[in-house]
mmCIF file of C-alpha atoms in Angstrom:
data_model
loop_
_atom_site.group_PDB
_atom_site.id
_atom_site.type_symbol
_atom_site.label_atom_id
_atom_site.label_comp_id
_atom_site.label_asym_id
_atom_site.label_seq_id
_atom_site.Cartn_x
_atom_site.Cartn_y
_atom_site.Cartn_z
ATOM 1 C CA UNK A 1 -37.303 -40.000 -66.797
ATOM 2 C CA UNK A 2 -34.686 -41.116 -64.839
ATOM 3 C CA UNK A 3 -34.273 -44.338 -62.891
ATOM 4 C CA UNK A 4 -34.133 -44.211 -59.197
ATOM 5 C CA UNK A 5 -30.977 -46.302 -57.673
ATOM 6 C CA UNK A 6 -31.877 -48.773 -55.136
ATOM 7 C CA UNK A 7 -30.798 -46.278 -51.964
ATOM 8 C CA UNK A 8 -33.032 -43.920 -53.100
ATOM 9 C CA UNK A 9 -36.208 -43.376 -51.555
ATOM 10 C CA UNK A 10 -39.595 -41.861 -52.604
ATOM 11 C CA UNK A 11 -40.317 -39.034 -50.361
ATOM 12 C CA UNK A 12 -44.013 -37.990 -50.207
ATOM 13 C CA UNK A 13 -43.411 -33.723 -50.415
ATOM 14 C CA UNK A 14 -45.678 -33.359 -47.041
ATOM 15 C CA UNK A 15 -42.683 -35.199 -45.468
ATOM 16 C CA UNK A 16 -40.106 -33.344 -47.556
ATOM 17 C CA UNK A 17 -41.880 -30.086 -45.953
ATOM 18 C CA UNK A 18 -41.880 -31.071 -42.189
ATOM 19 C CA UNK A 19 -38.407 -32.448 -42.259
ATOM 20 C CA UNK A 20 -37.358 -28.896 -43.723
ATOM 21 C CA UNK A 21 -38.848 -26.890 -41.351
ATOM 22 C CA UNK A 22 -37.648 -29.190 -38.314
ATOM 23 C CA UNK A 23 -34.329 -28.721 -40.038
ATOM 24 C CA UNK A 24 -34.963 -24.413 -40.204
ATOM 25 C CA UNK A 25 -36.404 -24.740 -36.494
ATOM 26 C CA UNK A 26 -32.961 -26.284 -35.305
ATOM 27 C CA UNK A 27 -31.140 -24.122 -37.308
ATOM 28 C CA UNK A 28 -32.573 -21.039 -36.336
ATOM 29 C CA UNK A 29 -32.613 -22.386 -32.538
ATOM 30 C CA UNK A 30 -28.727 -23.015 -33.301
ATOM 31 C CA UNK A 31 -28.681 -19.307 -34.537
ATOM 32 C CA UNK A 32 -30.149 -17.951 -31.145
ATOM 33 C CA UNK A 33 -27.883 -20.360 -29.178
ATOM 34 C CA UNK A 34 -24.531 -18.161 -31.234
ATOM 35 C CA UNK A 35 -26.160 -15.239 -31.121
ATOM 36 C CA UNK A 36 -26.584 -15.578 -27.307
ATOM 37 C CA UNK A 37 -22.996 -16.947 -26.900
ATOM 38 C CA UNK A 38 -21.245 -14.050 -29.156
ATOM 39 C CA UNK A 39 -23.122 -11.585 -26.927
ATOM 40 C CA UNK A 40 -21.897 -12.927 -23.908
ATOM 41 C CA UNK A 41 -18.446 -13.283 -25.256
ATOM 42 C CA UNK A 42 -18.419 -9.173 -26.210
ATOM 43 C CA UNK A 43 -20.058 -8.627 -23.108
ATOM 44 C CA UNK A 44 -17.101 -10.164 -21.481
ATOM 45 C CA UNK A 45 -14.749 -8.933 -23.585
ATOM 46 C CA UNK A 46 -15.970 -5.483 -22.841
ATOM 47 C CA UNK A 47 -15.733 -6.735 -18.978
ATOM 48 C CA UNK A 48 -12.160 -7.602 -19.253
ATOM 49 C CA UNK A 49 -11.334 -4.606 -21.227
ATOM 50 C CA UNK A 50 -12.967 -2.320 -18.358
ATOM 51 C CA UNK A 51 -10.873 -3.979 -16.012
ATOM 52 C CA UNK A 52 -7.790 -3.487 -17.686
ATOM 53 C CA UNK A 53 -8.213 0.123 -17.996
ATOM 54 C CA UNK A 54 -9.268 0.420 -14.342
ATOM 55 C CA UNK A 55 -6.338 -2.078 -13.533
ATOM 56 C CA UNK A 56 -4.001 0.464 -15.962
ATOM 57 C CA UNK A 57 -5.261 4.350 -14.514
ATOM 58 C CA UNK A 58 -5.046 2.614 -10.826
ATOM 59 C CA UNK A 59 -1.111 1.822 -11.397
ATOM 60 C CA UNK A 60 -0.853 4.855 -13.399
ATOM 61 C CA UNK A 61 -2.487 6.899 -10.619
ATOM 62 C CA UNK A 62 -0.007 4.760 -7.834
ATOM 63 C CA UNK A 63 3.065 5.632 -9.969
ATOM 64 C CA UNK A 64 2.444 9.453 -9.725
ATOM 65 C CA UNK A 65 1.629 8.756 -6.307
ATOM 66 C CA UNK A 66 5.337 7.711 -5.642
ATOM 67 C CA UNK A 67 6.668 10.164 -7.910
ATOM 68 C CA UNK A 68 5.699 12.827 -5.416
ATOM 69 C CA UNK A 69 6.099 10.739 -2.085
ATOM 70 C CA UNK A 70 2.586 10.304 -1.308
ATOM 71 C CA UNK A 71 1.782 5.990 -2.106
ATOM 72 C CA UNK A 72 -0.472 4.825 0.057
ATOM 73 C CA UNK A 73 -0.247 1.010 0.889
ATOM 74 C CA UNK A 74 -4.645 0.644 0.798
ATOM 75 C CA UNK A 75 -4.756 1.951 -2.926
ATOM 76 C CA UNK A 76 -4.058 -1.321 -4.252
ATOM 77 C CA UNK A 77 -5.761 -3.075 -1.604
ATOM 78 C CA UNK A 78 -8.513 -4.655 -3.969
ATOM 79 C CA UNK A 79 -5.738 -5.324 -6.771
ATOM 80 C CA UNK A 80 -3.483 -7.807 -4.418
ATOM 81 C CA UNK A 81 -6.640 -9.631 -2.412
ATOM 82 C CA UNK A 82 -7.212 -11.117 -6.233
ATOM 83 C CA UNK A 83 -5.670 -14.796 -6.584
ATOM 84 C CA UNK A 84 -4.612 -14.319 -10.309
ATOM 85 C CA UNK A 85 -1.971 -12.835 -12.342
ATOM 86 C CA UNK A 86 -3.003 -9.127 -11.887
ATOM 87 C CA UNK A 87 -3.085 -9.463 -7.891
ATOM 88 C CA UNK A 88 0.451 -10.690 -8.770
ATOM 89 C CA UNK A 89 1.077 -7.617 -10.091
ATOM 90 C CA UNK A 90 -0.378 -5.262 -7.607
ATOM 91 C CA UNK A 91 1.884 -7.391 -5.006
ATOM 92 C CA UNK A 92 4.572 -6.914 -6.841
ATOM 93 C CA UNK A 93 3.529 -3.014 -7.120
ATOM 94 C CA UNK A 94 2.785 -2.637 -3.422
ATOM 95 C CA UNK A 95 6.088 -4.450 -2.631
ATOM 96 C CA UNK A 96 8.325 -1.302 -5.046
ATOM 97 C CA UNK A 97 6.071 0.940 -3.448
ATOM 98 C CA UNK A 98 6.546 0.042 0.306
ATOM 99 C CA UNK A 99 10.551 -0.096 -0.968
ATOM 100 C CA UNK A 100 10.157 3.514 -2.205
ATOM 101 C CA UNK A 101 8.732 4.477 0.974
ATOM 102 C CA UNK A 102 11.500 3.091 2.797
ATOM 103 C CA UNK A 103 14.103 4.107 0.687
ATOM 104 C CA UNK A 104 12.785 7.690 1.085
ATOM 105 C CA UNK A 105 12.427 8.062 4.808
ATOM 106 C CA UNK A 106 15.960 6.928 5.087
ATOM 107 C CA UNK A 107 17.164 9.421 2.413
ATOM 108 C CA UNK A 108 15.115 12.233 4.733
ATOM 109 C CA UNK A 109 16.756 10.964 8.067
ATOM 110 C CA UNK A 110 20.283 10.909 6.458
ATOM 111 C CA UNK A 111 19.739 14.393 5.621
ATOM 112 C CA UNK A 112 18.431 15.153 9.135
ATOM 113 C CA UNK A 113 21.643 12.887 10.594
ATOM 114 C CA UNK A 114 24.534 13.903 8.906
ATOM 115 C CA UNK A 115 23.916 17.611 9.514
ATOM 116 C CA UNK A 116 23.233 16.825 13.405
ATOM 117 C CA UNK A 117 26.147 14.700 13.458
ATOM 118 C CA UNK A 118 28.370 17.863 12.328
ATOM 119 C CA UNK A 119 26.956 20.412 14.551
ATOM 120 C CA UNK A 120 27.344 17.961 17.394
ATOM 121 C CA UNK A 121 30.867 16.843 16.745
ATOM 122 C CA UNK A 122 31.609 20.905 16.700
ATOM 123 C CA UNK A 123 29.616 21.254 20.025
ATOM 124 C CA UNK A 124 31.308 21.728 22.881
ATOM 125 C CA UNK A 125 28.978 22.240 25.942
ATOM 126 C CA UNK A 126 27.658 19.037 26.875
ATOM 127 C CA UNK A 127 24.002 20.475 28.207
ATOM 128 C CA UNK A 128 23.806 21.985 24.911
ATOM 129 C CA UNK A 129 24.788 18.853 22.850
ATOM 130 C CA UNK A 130 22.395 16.041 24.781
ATOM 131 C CA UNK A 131 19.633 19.054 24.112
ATOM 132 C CA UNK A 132 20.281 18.938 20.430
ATOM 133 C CA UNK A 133 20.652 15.284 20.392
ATOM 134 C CA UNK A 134 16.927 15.442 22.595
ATOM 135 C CA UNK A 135 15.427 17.955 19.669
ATOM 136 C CA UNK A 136 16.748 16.549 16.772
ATOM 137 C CA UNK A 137 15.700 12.585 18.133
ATOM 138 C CA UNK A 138 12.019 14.273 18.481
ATOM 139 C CA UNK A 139 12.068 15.782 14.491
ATOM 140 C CA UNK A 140 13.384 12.635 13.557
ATOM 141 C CA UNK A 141 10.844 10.486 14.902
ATOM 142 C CA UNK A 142 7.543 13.229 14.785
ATOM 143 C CA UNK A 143 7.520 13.071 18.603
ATOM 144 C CA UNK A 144 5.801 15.649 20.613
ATOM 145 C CA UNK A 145 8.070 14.734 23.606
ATOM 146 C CA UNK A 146 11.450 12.846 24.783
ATOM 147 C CA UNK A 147 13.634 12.652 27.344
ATOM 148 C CA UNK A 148 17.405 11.937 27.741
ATOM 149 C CA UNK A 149 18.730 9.698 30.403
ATOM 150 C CA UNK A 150 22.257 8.820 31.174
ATOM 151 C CA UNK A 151 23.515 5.864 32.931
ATOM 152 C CA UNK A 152 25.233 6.745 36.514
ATOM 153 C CA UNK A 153 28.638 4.876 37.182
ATOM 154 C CA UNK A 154 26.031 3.199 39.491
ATOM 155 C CA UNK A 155 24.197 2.017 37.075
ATOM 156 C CA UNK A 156 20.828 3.979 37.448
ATOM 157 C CA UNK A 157 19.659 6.450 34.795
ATOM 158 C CA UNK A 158 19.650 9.930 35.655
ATOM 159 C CA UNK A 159 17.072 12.164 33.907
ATOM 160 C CA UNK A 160 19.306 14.715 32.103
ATOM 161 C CA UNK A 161 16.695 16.893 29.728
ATOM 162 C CA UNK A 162 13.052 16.435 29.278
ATOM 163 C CA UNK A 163 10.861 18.230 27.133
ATOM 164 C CA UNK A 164 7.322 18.235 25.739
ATOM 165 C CA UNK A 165 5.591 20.703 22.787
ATOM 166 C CA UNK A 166 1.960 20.311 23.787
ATOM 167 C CA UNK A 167 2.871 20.839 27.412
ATOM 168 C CA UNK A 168 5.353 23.762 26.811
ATOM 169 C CA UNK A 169 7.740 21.792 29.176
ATOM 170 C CA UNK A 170 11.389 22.196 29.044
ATOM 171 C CA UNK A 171 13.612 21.286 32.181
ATOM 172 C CA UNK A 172 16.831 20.298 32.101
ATOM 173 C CA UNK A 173 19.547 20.981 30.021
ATOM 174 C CA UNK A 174 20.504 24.597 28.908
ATOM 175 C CA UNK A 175 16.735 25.171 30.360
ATOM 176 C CA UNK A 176 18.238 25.760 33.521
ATOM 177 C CA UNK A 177 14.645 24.390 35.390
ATOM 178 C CA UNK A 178 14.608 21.361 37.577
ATOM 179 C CA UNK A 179 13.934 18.128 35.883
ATOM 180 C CA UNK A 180 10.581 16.551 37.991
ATOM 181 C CA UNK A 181 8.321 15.649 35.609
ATOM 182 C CA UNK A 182 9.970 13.197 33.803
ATOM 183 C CA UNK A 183 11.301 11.616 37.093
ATOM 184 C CA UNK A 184 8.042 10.640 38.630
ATOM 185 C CA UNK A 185 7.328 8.471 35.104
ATOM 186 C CA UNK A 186 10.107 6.227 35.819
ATOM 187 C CA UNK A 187 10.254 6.125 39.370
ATOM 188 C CA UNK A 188 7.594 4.810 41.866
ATOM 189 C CA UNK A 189 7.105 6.918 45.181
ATOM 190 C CA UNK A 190 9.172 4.336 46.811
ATOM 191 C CA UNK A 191 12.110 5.377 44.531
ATOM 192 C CA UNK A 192 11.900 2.218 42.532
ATOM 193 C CA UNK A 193 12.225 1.883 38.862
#
């Protein structure tokens, strides 16, 4: 038999048992603690990956969006409320997007302006030219109504042509009708502006 160094001690085996099995009991409590934590971390993980994807088909879905001219400044809404990197991104999205727009409508109203600008330059009866500049002002701007006024030598604006779609009203101008409508919206009874 071998001799037993001074360190070692005797262990009765009931002892040798409990201490194992408090050992297994904090190992397998350990296991559950992992096995709880590497769920949690896939479950995340699957979280964040869901997000991405949403994050990716939103921008993708934005992009075609201003391909064709139709972005609309609320679809990234919930994308650039978030304080982190990927409502940096949306911002940053929104802001090319808004650009597009702007870039676009300016594009459309050069193409609208240029044209005008030749056919009135051409123009040479003035009733006919302040109507065109009148029509073309209202497609420009998607109003259903304007009017012209010049400024008299004594310094008060004189209705020239007034027109409205909805109301069917077209006086002044080549119209040959009476402006009155338009007068009594800038002038009191009195006369006064």
């Amino acid at each position: 038999m071998k001799s037993k160094t001074p360190h070692q001690k005797e262990l009765h085996p009931q002892t040798t048992i409990t201490t194992l099995q408090a050992r297994i009991q904090e190992l397998e409590t350990e296991i559950a603690d992992l096995t709880l934590l590497h769920e949690t971390t896939v479950e995340h993980g699957t979280t964040l990956e869901n997000e991405l994807i949403d994050l990716v088909a939103t921008l993708t879905t934005v992009a075609r969006e201003l391909e064709v001219g139709r972005f609309d400044v609320q679809s990234l809404r919930w994308l650039i409320d978030r304080p982190d990197e990927l409502g940096e991104l949306g911002r940053v999205f929104q802001t090319m997007g808004n650009e597009v727009i702007a870039r676009d409508r300016r594009l459309r109203m050069l193409r609208v302006i240029i044209p005008t600008g030749v056919a009135l330059s051409a123009e040479k009866d003035f009733n006919r030219l302040l109507e065109t500049i009148l029509i073309e002002a209202q497609k420009l701007s998607h109003a259903d109504g304007g009017m012209l006024y010049l400024l008299t030598p004594n310094k008060t604006l004189q209705a020239m042509i007034g027109r409205n779609e909805t109301l069917g009203i077209a006086q002044g101008g080549t119209s040959g009708v009476a402006i009155d409508f338009y007068e009594r919206l800038l002038y009191d009874s009195d006369g006064n502006p």
